[in-house]
Amino acid sequence: MFRRNLPVIGAMLASLAAIGVAALIAWNQLNQASAGISGARTNGEAVIAPGISLGGPFALQNHAGQTVTEADFAGQFMLLHFGFTNCPDVCPTELGNMAAAIDILGDRNPAFAEAVVPIFITIDPARDTQDIVGDYASAFHPRMIGLTGPPEAIDAVAKHYRVYYSQGKPSEDGFYLMNHTSFVYLVGPENEFVSMFHSGTAADDIADALERYVRKTEATS
Ligand code: NI
């Protein structure tokens, strides 16, 4: 009986796998389209769709409860990631890559690395308090700043960067995950959007791009 059903089970598994792959592709395309992205360069930098503008002002709180805005980083680059501290894999990977990219850049040119501030902004402000987000960020890199704020402030900055997020279904103990787009953004010295990197871009590739953009700014300023 079971043996006779094997081809059926096989076909079912194959179609389930196909649905899974199709869902993953659809999710990625939706992510990219909603983020204003129309492709990727080989170094992980996203190609932004025409007419899309990204970035903007923000007012959030750091670990000490001080209000931090884009003006605090005038003259520096911001390397930004949005996520949540309970993220099981994507956020730690991205933040690790950002931290490693800063260190790689620092080995090549310490002044260039100093010109880039790595920043983590939570999209889960209900759980990620100032202390939590600050400790989390500085665990990845001593210069990484963790920011949180009231839900409206998080919403506003997420909208500027076309970051989409939603709360997952809580388990019985109330624990939940957040769904979120996970690009890494590079913002220039005048708070202008410079570039963004796809999730999973290698630290070396981010470092190369940082070096190129920082050098370009140094040359023109
Ligand atoms: Ni995440």
Coordinates of C-alpha atoms and ligand atoms in Angstrom, one line a residue:
M1 CA 0.0 0.0 0.0
F2 CA 2.7 2.4 1.1
R3 CA 4.9 1.4 -1.8
R4 CA 2.2 2.0 -4.3
N5 CA 1.7 5.5 -2.9
L6 CA 5.4 6.4 -3.1
P7 CA 5.1 8.1 -6.5
V8 CA 2.1 10.0 -5.3
I9 CA 4.0 11.1 -2.2
G10 CA 7.0 11.9 -4.3
A11 CA 4.9 14.1 -6.6
M12 CA 3.3 15.8 -3.6
L13 CA 6.7 16.5 -2.1
A14 CA 8.0 17.8 -5.5
S15 CA 5.0 20.1 -5.8
L16 CA 5.4 21.3 -2.2
A17 CA 9.1 22.0 -2.9
A18 CA 8.1 23.9 -6.1
I19 CA 5.5 25.9 -4.2
G20 CA 8.2 26.7 -1.6
V21 CA 10.7 27.8 -4.2
A22 CA 8.1 29.9 -6.0
A23 CA 7.1 31.5 -2.7
L24 CA 10.7 32.3 -1.9
I25 CA 11.2 33.8 -5.4
A26 CA 8.0 35.8 -5.0
W27 CA 9.0 37.0 -1.6
N28 CA 12.4 38.1 -2.8
Q29 CA 10.9 39.9 -5.8
L30 CA 8.2 41.5 -3.7
N31 CA 11.0 42.6 -1.3
Q32 CA 13.1 44.0 -4.0
A33 CA 10.2 45.7 -5.8
S34 CA 8.9 47.3 -2.6
A35 CA 12.4 48.4 -1.7
G36 CA 12.7 50.1 -5.1
I37 CA 15.3 47.7 -6.4
S38 CA 15.6 46.5 -9.9
G39 CA 18.6 44.3 -9.7
A40 CA 22.1 43.7 -8.2
R41 CA 25.6 44.4 -9.3
T42 CA 28.1 41.5 -8.9
N43 CA 29.5 43.1 -5.7
G44 CA 26.1 43.0 -3.9
E45 CA 25.2 46.6 -4.5
A46 CA 21.6 47.0 -5.4
V47 CA 20.5 48.7 -8.6
I48 CA 17.8 51.2 -7.6
A49 CA 14.7 51.5 -9.9
P50 CA 14.4 54.8 -11.7
G51 CA 12.4 57.5 -9.8
I52 CA 13.0 55.9 -6.4
S53 CA 14.3 58.2 -3.7
L54 CA 15.6 56.8 -0.4
G55 CA 16.6 58.2 2.9
G56 CA 15.5 61.1 5.0
P57 CA 15.6 62.6 8.4
F58 CA 15.1 60.7 11.7
A59 CA 14.9 61.3 15.4
L60 CA 15.7 58.2 17.5
Q61 CA 17.2 57.4 20.9
N62 CA 20.6 55.9 21.7
H63 CA 21.6 53.6 24.6
A64 CA 21.9 56.6 26.9
G65 CA 18.4 57.9 26.0
Q66 CA 19.8 60.8 24.0
T67 CA 18.0 61.9 20.9
V68 CA 20.0 61.1 17.8
T69 CA 19.2 62.6 14.4
E70 CA 20.8 62.5 11.0
A71 CA 22.4 65.9 11.8
D72 CA 24.6 64.2 14.4
F73 CA 26.3 62.4 11.5
A74 CA 26.8 65.3 9.2
G75 CA 30.2 65.0 7.5
Q76 CA 30.3 61.3 8.0
F77 CA 28.9 58.3 6.2
M78 CA 26.3 56.1 7.9
L79 CA 26.2 52.4 7.2
L80 CA 22.7 51.4 8.3
H81 CA 20.8 48.2 9.0
F82 CA 17.3 47.8 10.2
G83 CA 16.3 44.7 12.2
F84 CA 15.6 43.3 15.6
T85 CA 17.8 41.9 18.4
N86 CA 15.9 38.6 18.6
C87 CA 16.6 38.0 14.9
P88 CA 17.9 34.4 14.6
D89 CA 20.2 34.7 11.6
V90 CA 19.8 37.5 9.1
C91 CA 20.5 40.5 11.4
P92 CA 23.5 38.9 13.1
T93 CA 25.0 38.1 9.7
E94 CA 24.4 41.5 8.3
L95 CA 25.7 43.3 11.4
G96 CA 28.7 41.0 11.4
N97 CA 29.5 41.8 7.8
M98 CA 29.1 45.5 8.4
A99 CA 31.5 45.3 11.4
A100 CA 34.0 43.3 9.4
A101 CA 33.8 45.7 6.5
I102 CA 34.6 48.7 8.8
D103 CA 37.6 46.7 10.2
I104 CA 38.8 45.8 6.7
L105 CA 38.6 49.4 5.7
G106 CA 40.4 50.4 8.8
D107 CA 43.3 48.1 8.0
R108 CA 43.6 49.8 4.6
N109 CA 43.0 53.4 5.8
P110 CA 42.1 54.2 9.4
A111 CA 40.8 57.7 8.4
F112 CA 38.3 56.1 5.9
A113 CA 37.0 53.8 8.6
E114 CA 36.6 56.7 11.0
A115 CA 34.5 58.4 8.3
V116 CA 31.9 55.6 8.4
V117 CA 29.5 55.1 11.4
P118 CA 27.8 51.7 11.6
I119 CA 24.3 52.0 12.8
F120 CA 21.6 49.5 13.8
I121 CA 18.0 50.7 13.9
T122 CA 15.5 48.3 15.5
I123 CA 12.1 47.7 13.9
D124 CA 11.0 46.0 17.1
P125 CA 10.9 48.9 19.6
A126 CA 8.4 47.1 21.8
R127 CA 11.2 44.7 23.0
D128 CA 14.4 46.5 21.8
T129 CA 14.8 49.2 24.5
Q130 CA 17.6 51.7 24.5
D131 CA 19.9 49.4 26.7
I132 CA 19.1 46.3 24.7
V133 CA 19.7 47.8 21.3
G134 CA 22.8 49.7 22.5
D135 CA 24.4 46.6 24.0
Y136 CA 23.5 44.5 21.0
A137 CA 25.1 46.9 18.5
S138 CA 28.3 47.4 20.4
A139 CA 28.7 43.7 20.7
F140 CA 29.2 43.6 17.0
H141 CA 31.5 46.6 16.8
P142 CA 32.7 49.1 19.5
R143 CA 31.7 51.9 17.2
M144 CA 28.3 50.5 16.2
I145 CA 25.4 52.6 17.4
G146 CA 22.1 51.0 18.3
L147 CA 19.0 53.2 17.9
T148 CA 15.4 52.7 19.0
G149 CA 12.4 55.0 19.5
P150 CA 8.7 55.3 19.7
P151 CA 6.8 53.2 17.1
E152 CA 5.9 56.3 15.1
A153 CA 9.6 57.4 14.8
I154 CA 10.6 53.9 13.7
D155 CA 7.8 53.8 11.2
A156 CA 8.9 57.2 9.8
V157 CA 12.5 56.3 9.3
A158 CA 11.6 52.8 7.9
K159 CA 9.3 54.5 5.4
H160 CA 12.2 56.8 4.2
Y161 CA 14.3 53.8 3.5
R162 CA 11.4 51.7 2.2
V163 CA 12.0 49.1 4.9
Y164 CA 9.0 46.8 5.4
Y165 CA 8.4 45.0 8.6
S166 CA 5.7 43.1 10.4
Q167 CA 5.3 41.1 13.5
G168 CA 5.2 37.3 13.2
K169 CA 2.7 35.2 15.0
P170 CA 3.6 34.9 18.7
S171 CA 4.2 31.4 20.1
E172 CA 2.5 30.2 23.2
D173 CA 5.0 31.9 25.4
G174 CA 4.5 35.2 23.6
F175 CA 7.8 35.1 21.7
Y176 CA 7.6 36.3 18.2
L177 CA 9.8 37.0 15.2
M178 CA 9.7 40.1 12.9
N179 CA 9.6 39.9 9.2
H180 CA 11.7 42.6 7.6
T181 CA 13.5 43.6 4.5
S182 CA 17.2 43.4 5.2
F183 CA 19.4 45.6 3.1
V184 CA 22.4 47.5 4.3
Y185 CA 22.3 51.2 3.4
L186 CA 25.1 53.6 2.8
V187 CA 24.3 57.3 3.4
G188 CA 26.6 60.1 2.6
P189 CA 28.0 63.1 4.6
E190 CA 25.0 65.3 3.7
N191 CA 22.5 62.6 4.6
E192 CA 22.2 61.7 1.0
F193 CA 21.5 58.1 0.0
V194 CA 24.6 56.7 -1.7
S195 CA 24.0 53.0 -2.2
M196 CA 22.5 49.8 -0.7
F197 CA 23.7 46.3 -0.4
H198 CA 21.7 43.1 -0.7
S199 CA 21.5 40.8 2.3
G200 CA 24.5 38.5 2.4
T201 CA 26.9 40.8 0.7
A202 CA 30.4 39.9 1.8
A203 CA 32.3 42.1 4.1
D204 CA 35.1 42.5 1.5
D205 CA 32.6 43.8 -1.1
I206 CA 31.1 46.2 1.4
A207 CA 34.6 47.4 2.3
D208 CA 35.6 47.9 -1.3
A209 CA 32.5 50.0 -2.0
L210 CA 33.0 52.0 1.2
E211 CA 36.6 52.7 0.2
R212 CA 35.5 53.8 -3.3
Y213 CA 32.7 56.1 -2.0
V214 CA 34.7 57.6 0.8
R215 CA 37.6 58.3 -1.5
K216 CA 35.3 59.9 -4.0
T217 CA 34.0 62.3 -1.3
E218 CA 37.5 63.1 0.0
A219 CA 38.6 63.9 -3.6
T220 CA 35.7 66.3 -4.2
S221 CA 35.6 68.0 -0.8
Ligands
NI1 NI 16.7 40.3 11.0

